[in-house]
Every structure is written in structure tokens, then in C-alpha cells.
Amino acid sequence: MRTRITRRSALTIVAGAGASMAARRAWADNPSGRVIYPVAIPVYQSQFVADRIGFFKEAGLDCKLIQGGSGVKTREIIASSQGDIGIGDITHPMQLSNHGRSARVLMPVDTRSNAAIFIIRKDLFDQGITTLDALAKWKRPDGRKPIVSVSSLGGTNHVWASYYMETMGLDDKVTWIGTGNVDTMMGTLKTKQVDVLINSPSILKDSVEQGWGTLLFDGTDEAVWTKYIGGKVPVTSHFCLQSSIDKDPQKMQAFVTALWRATQWIKGHSPEEIYDAIEPYVGSTSRDANIFDCGVMKKVTDYDCIIDAASFERGQKVWFREMTGIKPLAMADVVNTSFIEAARKAYPA
């Protein structure tokens, strides 16, 4: 059966299309967006995919991705309103809210950390320092405690690694320092300025292959995570200031919709395909190491992108403790689910 289009219906279609195009042009004229990520590793791949595959552009956003240099610096950029949306440990928006810069988590990235991997100097491992307990008992040649490096003090690596060490009663047996981006972190371990580096699977793989690092403790392992953490927890999140939402909710919806679509794209593609898409953003480590990391991320990514009460409650023992200095917050005071709910409705998984 052929559909008959009358002159009136044709004019209606044309008029509707014209209005849609006009609205799209008006949105396209909006100011560009600034998206902030800490360092060049695949844990932040949802932002990279949204940019490289074109989801930001399809949402009407002309985005510029900016590397903050660490999670803490990313938080500072968002706090100063120099960035629209950031990605990093969920404690960052909590810290902002605690310090008078009301912030909101817009959507979670993962269900457990993929960056709580303790990488020890190969020469120390060969000397028999093969456990965290052995590390805590060891002293540097000058008598100082072992030096443990994270990207930034108060960042994701530090928050989760220190929780493991606290639980084991070892947190005061080491000295924590922040060493910045991927290149500098790897360099400090390679040159023996630090004894342990805590970071991602890609950095572990590169350090092992180059012969100057090896695995000491894997805090990302599902069995280890379940033993110490108890189950699903939103570790990394996309976040913004509440004032950014108040100023331009349409723009924030566009960000979240693009990131939701990027997450679903990641779910449907192989680690090799993901790496090929995000390669310009993760060039500090090798192709093989990044593909390995992308594979790990596929296992821990939160494809529902919804924080539930149980997972939030589970994370409180890690977030709200003396080390972080974060005063307890109710889930409703830090998590805004309205944007991800709208995105899921517009683009069902």
C-alpha cells in the first residue's frame, strides 16, 4: 500500500523540518564547552570517545578537551569555572561541596577502581619485598619509610590505595607523594626516586615489559575488591558545579547525553576498536598496554550509569574518613540523576 502525501501534509512536514533545523542552528551557535580530564589513561575514555566518535558534536556542543594534570587539578579547574564538566574520583565533587562550591555528580563511570594497582620497583621485588606487609617493614638506605607515588594526593589512586593500606594497618608505614602525569609517574619509578607507583593496568604492563617494575598488589581484582570494599561502588564520575546546571541546564543535558552514548559505544566495541578511537589522548603508553587497559575498563565500566543507594552507602566508608577530610553528605546532596535519566530515555541502551 502506498502512502499518499497531500499538499497540506507536505507543507506541514517542510515547516516542521524548518523549525527543527532552526532550533539546531540556534543550539549550534552556543558557546563551546570545556571538558576536563586528569591524565592520559583509558580510565577517562568515555570523554575521549564522546569527542572522537562525534557524540559531543551531535549533541550540539563544540567541545575542547583539556588535560588537568591530576584529579586534584581537574577539581580546581572545575571549581574556578574554567571547565564545564570534569571526570575524576567521586570524592572531588564532594570536596567542592564541603568547601562551599556546591557540585553534583551527573553520572558514574565505573563499578570498581581500575587504578588501585601497586607497582613496585623490580629490584625491590627481587630482594624479596613481594607483599604490602614486607614493603611496610622495609626502609630506604637513608632509613626513611618507603615512598609511594600517586598522581595527586587526594586523587583516585590515593583515596582507594590508602583505604586498602588503612584496612591492613599499614597506612602510616609509608610516605605518600603526588608525582603528576603518566610520564613523570613512570619516570620516578624507573629512576628509583619512588619505591611503589599506584596506577593503571597500562602503566603496570609497560613497566613490566621494560623491566623496571612488577605487580605488588592488585586492588582492582574483583575478589580483592569484594573482600575489602564489598561490591559495586561508583569510583569515578562526571561532575560539575551546581551553578553550571543553574546557568545552562540544556548544555549540561547535552554533555550527559553525549557521555551516555559514548558509554554505550564502548560497551559494543572491542578494546582494539576503543584504543584506535582514543589513541590521540593516551599516547604516553604503548598500544598493547592501552589495549590491555581498555579491556580492563570494559569489565568495570558502569553501563547503566546510575548510582543506587546501596552502592553509595558502600562507598561511604572510603569517602568519609580522616584521610579524605570529607564531611559526610547525603546521596541527594551530591548526585543529580535527572540528566542521565533523560539521556537514557532519549537513547535507550
mmCIF file of C-alpha atoms in Angstrom:
data_model
loop_
_atom_site.group_PDB
_atom_site.id
_atom_site.type_symbol
_atom_site.label_atom_id
_atom_site.label_comp_id
_atom_site.label_asym_id
_atom_site.label_seq_id
_atom_site.Cartn_x
_atom_site.Cartn_y
_atom_site.Cartn_z
ATOM 1 C CA MET A 1 0.000 0.000 0.000
ATOM 2 C CA ARG A 2 1.431 3.437 -0.996
ATOM 3 C CA THR A 3 1.253 6.330 1.439
ATOM 4 C CA ARG A 4 -0.492 9.331 -0.083
ATOM 5 C CA ILE A 5 1.009 12.700 0.866
ATOM 6 C CA THR A 6 -1.274 15.673 0.307
ATOM 7 C CA ARG A 7 -0.073 19.192 -0.412
ATOM 8 C CA ARG A 8 -1.136 20.230 3.091
ATOM 9 C CA SER A 9 0.745 17.378 4.801
ATOM 10 C CA ALA A 10 3.817 18.090 2.662
ATOM 11 C CA LEU A 11 3.795 21.725 3.754
ATOM 12 C CA THR A 12 3.429 20.610 7.381
ATOM 13 C CA ILE A 13 6.479 18.312 7.052
ATOM 14 C CA VAL A 14 8.546 21.080 5.465
ATOM 15 C CA ALA A 15 7.514 23.592 8.129
ATOM 16 C CA GLY A 16 8.358 21.124 10.906
ATOM 17 C CA ALA A 17 11.728 20.356 9.364
ATOM 18 C CA GLY A 18 12.472 24.053 9.064
ATOM 19 C CA ALA A 19 11.662 24.654 12.730
ATOM 20 C CA SER A 20 13.853 21.707 13.744
ATOM 21 C CA MET A 21 16.766 22.990 11.662
ATOM 22 C CA ALA A 22 16.354 26.488 13.082
ATOM 23 C CA ALA A 23 16.432 25.125 16.621
ATOM 24 C CA ARG A 24 19.521 23.067 15.788
ATOM 25 C CA ARG A 25 21.277 26.118 14.326
ATOM 26 C CA ALA A 26 20.416 28.169 17.419
ATOM 27 C CA TRP A 27 21.913 25.479 19.686
ATOM 28 C CA ALA A 28 24.976 25.154 17.456
ATOM 29 C CA ASP A 29 25.643 28.858 17.985
ATOM 30 C CA ASN A 30 26.016 28.339 21.742
ATOM 31 C CA PRO A 31 29.435 28.872 23.364
ATOM 32 C CA SER A 32 31.876 25.983 23.176
ATOM 33 C CA GLY A 33 32.250 23.554 26.044
ATOM 34 C CA ARG A 34 35.351 22.813 28.110
ATOM 35 C CA VAL A 35 35.728 19.207 29.245
ATOM 36 C CA ILE A 36 38.452 18.445 31.813
ATOM 37 C CA TYR A 37 40.225 15.120 32.424
ATOM 38 C CA PRO A 38 43.137 14.418 34.828
ATOM 39 C CA VAL A 39 45.771 12.352 32.985
ATOM 40 C CA ALA A 40 46.248 10.422 29.740
ATOM 41 C CA ILE A 41 44.970 6.933 30.622
ATOM 42 C CA PRO A 42 41.962 4.898 29.374
ATOM 43 C CA VAL A 43 40.020 5.211 32.637
ATOM 44 C CA TYR A 44 38.793 8.529 31.224
ATOM 45 C CA GLN A 45 37.863 7.003 27.866
ATOM 46 C CA SER A 46 34.176 7.994 27.925
ATOM 47 C CA GLN A 47 35.181 11.630 27.419
ATOM 48 C CA PHE A 48 37.695 10.686 24.729
ATOM 49 C CA VAL A 49 35.135 8.549 22.861
ATOM 50 C CA ALA A 50 32.461 11.256 23.081
ATOM 51 C CA ASP A 51 34.912 13.605 21.389
ATOM 52 C CA ARG A 52 36.469 11.275 18.819
ATOM 53 C CA ILE A 53 33.300 9.468 17.705
ATOM 54 C CA GLY A 54 31.406 12.747 17.483
ATOM 55 C CA PHE A 55 28.818 12.448 20.245
ATOM 56 C CA PHE A 56 29.639 15.880 21.664
ATOM 57 C CA LYS A 57 29.234 17.389 18.223
ATOM 58 C CA GLU A 58 25.962 15.542 17.583
ATOM 59 C CA ALA A 59 24.657 16.922 20.880
ATOM 60 C CA GLY A 60 25.301 20.430 19.553
ATOM 61 C CA LEU A 61 28.498 21.009 21.517
ATOM 62 C CA ASP A 62 31.778 22.401 20.222
ATOM 63 C CA CYS A 63 33.973 20.873 22.912
ATOM 64 C CA LYS A 64 37.590 21.296 23.824
ATOM 65 C CA LEU A 65 39.109 18.545 25.989
ATOM 66 C CA ILE A 66 41.712 19.818 28.446
ATOM 67 C CA GLN A 67 44.129 17.710 30.482
ATOM 68 C CA GLY A 68 44.180 18.940 34.059
ATOM 69 C CA GLY A 69 47.363 17.095 35.059
ATOM 70 C CA SER A 70 45.817 15.296 38.037
ATOM 71 C CA GLY A 71 42.466 14.695 39.680
ATOM 72 C CA VAL A 72 43.017 17.496 42.171
ATOM 73 C CA LYS A 73 43.945 19.973 39.432
ATOM 74 C CA THR A 74 40.865 18.895 37.466
ATOM 75 C CA ARG A 75 38.773 19.671 40.543
ATOM 76 C CA GLU A 76 40.407 23.083 40.856
ATOM 77 C CA ILE A 77 39.680 23.896 37.213
ATOM 78 C CA ILE A 78 36.018 23.000 37.661
ATOM 79 C CA ALA A 79 35.874 24.965 40.926
ATOM 80 C CA SER A 80 37.169 28.079 39.156
ATOM 81 C CA SER A 81 34.518 27.690 36.424
ATOM 82 C CA GLN A 82 37.237 27.352 33.766
ATOM 83 C CA GLY A 83 35.721 23.999 32.808
ATOM 84 C CA ASP A 84 32.111 22.901 32.350
ATOM 85 C CA ILE A 85 32.360 19.238 33.280
ATOM 86 C CA GLY A 86 35.130 17.148 34.787
ATOM 87 C CA ILE A 87 35.865 13.485 35.238
ATOM 88 C CA GLY A 88 37.617 12.063 38.282
ATOM 89 C CA ASP A 89 37.177 10.403 41.626
ATOM 90 C CA ILE A 90 33.710 10.862 43.061
ATOM 91 C CA THR A 91 35.274 12.492 46.124
ATOM 92 C CA HIS A 92 36.165 15.585 44.066
ATOM 93 C CA PRO A 93 32.605 16.955 43.822
ATOM 94 C CA MET A 94 32.161 16.016 47.475
ATOM 95 C CA GLN A 95 35.236 18.081 48.366
ATOM 96 C CA LEU A 96 33.858 21.003 46.377
ATOM 97 C CA SER A 97 30.503 20.831 48.174
ATOM 98 C CA ASN A 98 32.272 20.632 51.544
ATOM 99 C CA HIS A 99 34.132 23.842 50.723
ATOM 100 C CA GLY A 100 31.225 25.996 49.625
ATOM 101 C CA ARG A 101 31.278 25.210 45.874
ATOM 102 C CA SER A 102 28.153 23.113 45.560
ATOM 103 C CA ALA A 103 28.830 20.360 42.995
ATOM 104 C CA ARG A 104 26.908 17.449 41.552
ATOM 105 C CA VAL A 105 27.769 14.009 40.219
ATOM 106 C CA LEU A 106 25.998 13.705 36.874
ATOM 107 C CA MET A 107 26.779 10.054 36.142
ATOM 108 C CA PRO A 108 29.145 7.315 37.362
ATOM 109 C CA VAL A 109 31.883 5.869 35.158
ATOM 110 C CA ASP A 110 32.702 2.555 36.814
ATOM 111 C CA THR A 111 31.702 -0.034 39.425
ATOM 112 C CA ARG A 112 35.153 -0.519 40.949
ATOM 113 C CA SER A 113 38.558 1.103 40.586
ATOM 114 C CA ASN A 114 40.883 0.070 37.771
ATOM 115 C CA ALA A 115 43.700 2.247 39.081
ATOM 116 C CA ALA A 116 44.471 0.761 42.510
ATOM 117 C CA ILE A 117 47.386 -1.310 41.237
ATOM 118 C CA PHE A 118 50.557 -1.209 43.356
ATOM 119 C CA ILE A 119 53.601 -1.373 41.060
ATOM 120 C CA ILE A 120 56.891 -1.937 42.893
ATOM 121 C CA ARG A 121 60.428 -1.404 41.643
ATOM 122 C CA LYS A 122 61.660 -4.655 40.107
ATOM 123 C CA ASP A 123 64.923 -4.562 42.101
ATOM 124 C CA LEU A 124 62.985 -4.391 45.390
ATOM 125 C CA PHE A 125 60.710 -7.252 44.376
ATOM 126 C CA ASP A 126 63.786 -9.324 43.535
ATOM 127 C CA GLN A 127 65.109 -8.598 47.033
ATOM 128 C CA GLY A 128 62.045 -10.349 48.472
ATOM 129 C CA ILE A 129 59.671 -7.426 49.013
ATOM 130 C CA THR A 130 56.706 -9.220 47.492
ATOM 131 C CA THR A 131 53.828 -8.184 49.786
ATOM 132 C CA LEU A 132 52.478 -4.948 51.226
ATOM 133 C CA ASP A 133 53.442 -6.145 54.702
ATOM 134 C CA ALA A 134 57.046 -6.689 53.580
ATOM 135 C CA LEU A 135 57.061 -3.229 51.988
ATOM 136 C CA ALA A 136 55.875 -1.650 55.255
ATOM 137 C CA LYS A 137 58.762 -3.264 57.159
ATOM 138 C CA TRP A 138 61.417 -2.216 54.652
ATOM 139 C CA LYS A 139 63.399 1.015 54.980
ATOM 140 C CA ARG A 140 65.187 3.020 52.313
ATOM 141 C CA PRO A 141 69.009 3.188 52.513
ATOM 142 C CA ASP A 142 68.752 6.515 54.393
ATOM 143 C CA GLY A 143 66.375 4.982 56.940
ATOM 144 C CA ARG A 144 63.233 6.635 55.617
ATOM 145 C CA LYS A 145 59.896 4.918 55.031
ATOM 146 C CA PRO A 146 59.132 3.523 51.571
ATOM 147 C CA ILE A 147 57.937 6.229 49.164
ATOM 148 C CA VAL A 148 54.628 5.519 47.441
ATOM 149 C CA SER A 149 53.692 7.619 44.427
ATOM 150 C CA VAL A 150 50.198 8.545 43.244
ATOM 151 C CA SER A 151 49.103 11.007 40.584
ATOM 152 C CA SER A 152 47.936 13.517 43.201
ATOM 153 C CA LEU A 153 47.395 13.446 46.953
ATOM 154 C CA GLY A 154 43.645 13.214 47.423
ATOM 155 C CA GLY A 155 43.088 11.826 43.923
ATOM 156 C CA THR A 156 41.607 8.452 42.943
ATOM 157 C CA ASN A 157 44.795 6.414 43.348
ATOM 158 C CA HIS A 158 45.445 7.891 46.776
ATOM 159 C CA VAL A 159 41.879 7.554 48.069
ATOM 160 C CA TRP A 160 41.491 3.875 47.232
ATOM 161 C CA ALA A 161 45.072 2.706 47.800
ATOM 162 C CA SER A 162 45.196 4.411 51.207
ATOM 163 C CA TYR A 163 41.939 2.702 52.179
ATOM 164 C CA TYR A 164 43.486 -0.698 51.483
ATOM 165 C CA MET A 165 46.566 0.272 53.499
ATOM 166 C CA GLU A 166 44.444 1.599 56.378
ATOM 167 C CA THR A 167 42.393 -1.586 56.476
ATOM 168 C CA MET A 168 45.624 -3.589 56.707
ATOM 169 C CA GLY A 169 47.056 -1.260 59.366
ATOM 170 C CA LEU A 170 49.909 -0.166 57.112
ATOM 171 C CA ASP A 171 48.961 3.362 56.044
ATOM 172 C CA ASP A 172 51.405 5.055 58.429
ATOM 173 C CA LYS A 173 54.312 2.839 57.346
ATOM 174 C CA VAL A 174 54.857 4.604 54.012
ATOM 175 C CA THR A 175 55.288 8.147 52.702
ATOM 176 C CA TRP A 176 52.760 9.239 50.071
ATOM 177 C CA ILE A 177 53.718 11.726 47.355
ATOM 178 C CA GLY A 178 51.990 13.051 44.230
ATOM 179 C CA THR A 179 54.013 12.882 41.015
ATOM 180 C CA GLY A 180 51.651 14.147 38.321
ATOM 181 C CA ASN A 181 51.043 12.836 34.842
ATOM 182 C CA VAL A 182 51.888 9.483 33.254
ATOM 183 C CA ASP A 183 55.377 10.405 32.021
ATOM 184 C CA THR A 184 56.545 11.793 35.353
ATOM 185 C CA MET A 185 54.986 8.974 37.374
ATOM 186 C CA MET A 186 56.709 6.320 35.271
ATOM 187 C CA GLY A 187 59.964 8.266 35.353
ATOM 188 C CA THR A 188 60.090 8.450 39.154
ATOM 189 C CA LEU A 189 59.688 4.673 39.458
ATOM 190 C CA LYS A 190 62.186 3.922 36.691
ATOM 191 C CA THR A 191 64.834 6.181 38.270
ATOM 192 C CA LYS A 192 64.133 4.778 41.780
ATOM 193 C CA GLN A 193 63.010 8.122 43.190
ATOM 194 C CA VAL A 194 59.940 6.260 44.468
ATOM 195 C CA ASP A 195 59.545 2.654 45.556
ATOM 196 C CA VAL A 196 55.948 1.956 44.592
ATOM 197 C CA LEU A 197 53.740 3.596 41.977
ATOM 198 C CA ILE A 198 49.971 3.193 42.166
ATOM 199 C CA ASN A 199 48.176 3.470 38.866
ATOM 200 C CA SER A 200 46.533 1.659 35.971
ATOM 201 C CA PRO A 201 46.986 -1.682 34.172
ATOM 202 C CA SER A 202 48.581 0.022 31.148
ATOM 203 C CA ILE A 203 51.355 1.512 33.280
ATOM 204 C CA LEU A 204 51.886 -1.833 35.023
ATOM 205 C CA LYS A 205 52.170 -3.585 31.669
ATOM 206 C CA ASP A 206 54.667 -1.072 30.314
ATOM 207 C CA SER A 207 56.799 -1.147 33.468
ATOM 208 C CA VAL A 208 56.925 -4.956 33.453
ATOM 209 C CA GLU A 209 57.823 -5.120 29.762
ATOM 210 C CA GLN A 210 60.580 -2.555 30.227
ATOM 211 C CA GLY A 211 61.986 -4.427 33.207
ATOM 212 C CA TRP A 212 61.819 -1.805 35.954
ATOM 213 C CA GLY A 213 58.520 -2.604 37.665
ATOM 214 C CA THR A 214 56.324 -5.508 38.706
ATOM 215 C CA LEU A 215 52.972 -6.123 40.421
ATOM 216 C CA LEU A 216 52.955 -5.960 44.212
ATOM 217 C CA PHE A 217 49.220 -5.805 44.966
ATOM 218 C CA ASP A 218 46.167 -5.631 42.701
ATOM 219 C CA GLY A 219 43.411 -3.630 44.354
ATOM 220 C CA THR A 220 41.324 -3.803 41.169
ATOM 221 C CA ASP A 221 40.958 -7.586 41.240
ATOM 222 C CA GLU A 222 37.295 -8.482 41.694
ATOM 223 C CA ALA A 223 37.918 -10.922 44.551
ATOM 224 C CA VAL A 224 40.164 -8.439 46.386
ATOM 225 C CA TRP A 225 37.660 -5.642 45.797
ATOM 226 C CA THR A 226 34.790 -7.731 47.125
ATOM 227 C CA LYS A 227 36.785 -8.712 50.231
ATOM 228 C CA TYR A 228 37.752 -5.175 51.213
ATOM 229 C CA ILE A 229 35.075 -2.968 49.598
ATOM 230 C CA GLY A 230 32.074 -5.281 49.473
ATOM 231 C CA GLY A 231 30.708 -4.797 45.952
ATOM 232 C CA LYS A 232 29.747 -2.188 43.371
ATOM 233 C CA VAL A 233 30.822 1.389 44.161
ATOM 234 C CA PRO A 234 30.914 4.463 41.885
ATOM 235 C CA VAL A 235 34.633 5.277 41.953
ATOM 236 C CA THR A 236 34.990 7.675 39.030
ATOM 237 C CA SER A 237 32.321 10.150 37.948
ATOM 238 C CA HIS A 238 31.455 13.006 35.631
ATOM 239 C CA PHE A 239 30.763 16.083 37.728
ATOM 240 C CA CYS A 240 30.104 19.817 37.541
ATOM 241 C CA LEU A 241 29.224 22.780 39.698
ATOM 242 C CA GLN A 242 25.585 23.294 40.623
ATOM 243 C CA SER A 243 25.973 26.822 39.252
ATOM 244 C CA SER A 244 26.751 25.342 35.803
ATOM 245 C CA ILE A 245 23.460 23.457 35.943
ATOM 246 C CA ASP A 246 21.584 26.561 37.050
ATOM 247 C CA LYS A 247 23.192 28.674 34.322
ATOM 248 C CA ASP A 248 22.567 26.347 31.378
ATOM 249 C CA PRO A 249 20.728 23.073 32.069
ATOM 250 C CA GLN A 250 20.333 22.446 28.312
ATOM 251 C CA LYS A 251 24.088 22.483 27.904
ATOM 252 C CA MET A 252 24.629 20.092 30.812
ATOM 253 C CA GLN A 253 21.998 17.777 29.363
ATOM 254 C CA ALA A 254 23.898 17.771 26.074
ATOM 255 C CA PHE A 255 27.118 16.793 27.884
ATOM 256 C CA VAL A 256 25.449 13.918 29.717
ATOM 257 C CA THR A 257 23.617 12.667 26.635
ATOM 258 C CA ALA A 258 26.896 12.572 24.681
ATOM 259 C CA LEU A 259 28.702 10.770 27.512
ATOM 260 C CA TRP A 260 25.862 8.256 27.881
ATOM 261 C CA ARG A 261 26.065 7.475 24.168
ATOM 262 C CA ALA A 262 29.849 7.158 24.428
ATOM 263 C CA THR A 263 29.453 4.644 27.263
ATOM 264 C CA GLN A 264 27.106 2.528 25.162
ATOM 265 C CA TRP A 265 29.529 2.754 22.217
ATOM 266 C CA ILE A 266 32.297 1.433 24.499
ATOM 267 C CA LYS A 267 30.063 -1.466 25.533
ATOM 268 C CA GLY A 268 29.569 -2.508 21.910
ATOM 269 C CA HIS A 269 33.199 -2.282 20.743
ATOM 270 C CA SER A 270 36.367 -4.243 21.321
ATOM 271 C CA PRO A 271 39.386 -2.971 23.291
ATOM 272 C CA GLU A 272 41.254 -2.639 19.981
ATOM 273 C CA GLU A 273 38.491 -0.503 18.480
ATOM 274 C CA ILE A 274 38.293 1.637 21.604
ATOM 275 C CA TYR A 275 42.052 2.210 21.566
ATOM 276 C CA ASP A 276 42.025 3.146 17.882
ATOM 277 C CA ALA A 277 39.382 5.769 18.674
ATOM 278 C CA ILE A 278 41.091 7.304 21.719
ATOM 279 C CA GLU A 279 44.759 6.870 20.719
ATOM 280 C CA PRO A 280 45.489 10.643 20.456
ATOM 281 C CA TYR A 281 44.625 11.006 24.139
ATOM 282 C CA VAL A 282 46.642 8.082 25.568
ATOM 283 C CA GLY A 283 49.921 8.201 23.640
ATOM 284 C CA SER A 284 52.227 8.100 26.687
ATOM 285 C CA THR A 285 51.987 4.307 26.961
ATOM 286 C CA SER A 286 52.229 1.620 24.298
ATOM 287 C CA ARG A 287 49.431 0.363 22.077
ATOM 288 C CA ASP A 288 49.482 -3.088 23.715
ATOM 289 C CA ALA A 289 49.414 -1.581 27.206
ATOM 290 C CA ASN A 290 46.477 0.677 26.359
ATOM 291 C CA ILE A 291 44.511 -2.111 24.695
ATOM 292 C CA PHE A 292 45.055 -4.168 27.847
ATOM 293 C CA ASP A 293 43.788 -1.234 29.935
ATOM 294 C CA CYS A 294 40.749 -0.775 27.670
ATOM 295 C CA GLY A 295 39.946 -4.454 28.221
ATOM 296 C CA VAL A 296 40.076 -3.993 31.978
ATOM 297 C CA MET A 297 37.858 -0.910 31.705
ATOM 298 C CA LYS A 298 35.241 -2.857 29.750
ATOM 299 C CA LYS A 299 34.904 -5.146 32.786
ATOM 300 C CA VAL A 300 34.477 -2.376 35.358
ATOM 301 C CA THR A 301 32.536 0.272 33.389
ATOM 302 C CA ASP A 302 29.074 1.086 34.722
ATOM 303 C CA TYR A 303 26.956 0.686 31.589
ATOM 304 C CA ASP A 304 23.758 1.601 33.455
ATOM 305 C CA CYS A 305 25.298 4.925 34.564
ATOM 306 C CA ILE A 306 23.027 5.088 37.596
ATOM 307 C CA ILE A 307 24.175 5.396 41.217
ATOM 308 C CA ASP A 308 21.876 3.487 43.558
ATOM 309 C CA ALA A 309 21.542 3.842 47.318
ATOM 310 C CA ALA A 310 23.332 0.560 48.065
ATOM 311 C CA SER A 311 26.463 1.420 46.087
ATOM 312 C CA PHE A 312 26.564 4.933 47.566
ATOM 313 C CA GLU A 313 26.280 3.549 51.090
ATOM 314 C CA ARG A 314 29.011 1.005 50.343
ATOM 315 C CA GLY A 315 31.398 3.764 49.329
ATOM 316 C CA GLN A 316 30.889 5.915 52.404
ATOM 317 C CA LYS A 317 33.473 4.031 54.488
ATOM 318 C CA VAL A 318 36.086 5.013 51.899
ATOM 319 C CA TRP A 319 34.928 8.565 51.141
ATOM 320 C CA PHE A 320 34.060 9.872 54.593
ATOM 321 C CA ARG A 321 37.142 9.211 56.729
ATOM 322 C CA GLU A 322 40.006 11.153 58.277
ATOM 323 C CA MET A 323 42.320 10.682 55.286
ATOM 324 C CA THR A 324 39.948 12.427 52.853
ATOM 325 C CA GLY A 325 38.723 15.014 55.359
ATOM 326 C CA ILE A 326 35.303 14.946 53.692
ATOM 327 C CA LYS A 327 32.309 15.623 55.904
ATOM 328 C CA PRO A 328 29.520 13.096 55.230
ATOM 329 C CA LEU A 329 27.000 14.037 52.554
ATOM 330 C CA ALA A 330 23.645 12.501 51.731
ATOM 331 C CA MET A 331 23.331 10.989 48.275
ATOM 332 C CA ALA A 332 20.639 13.531 47.373
ATOM 333 C CA ASP A 333 23.053 16.362 48.188
ATOM 334 C CA VAL A 334 25.725 15.245 45.729
ATOM 335 C CA VAL A 335 24.101 13.115 42.995
ATOM 336 C CA ASN A 336 21.818 14.529 40.277
ATOM 337 C CA THR A 337 20.204 11.718 38.279
ATOM 338 C CA SER A 338 17.815 13.818 36.190
ATOM 339 C CA PHE A 339 20.193 14.319 33.250
ATOM 340 C CA ILE A 340 21.224 10.674 32.890
ATOM 341 C CA GLU A 341 17.590 9.587 33.217
ATOM 342 C CA ALA A 342 16.670 11.896 30.319
ATOM 343 C CA ALA A 343 19.616 10.642 28.259
ATOM 344 C CA ARG A 344 18.688 7.004 28.841
ATOM 345 C CA LYS A 345 15.133 7.772 27.766
ATOM 346 C CA ALA A 346 16.251 9.555 24.605
ATOM 347 C CA TYR A 347 18.775 6.841 23.677
ATOM 348 C CA PRO A 348 17.701 3.522 25.228
ATOM 349 C CA ALA A 349 20.564 1.077 25.807
#
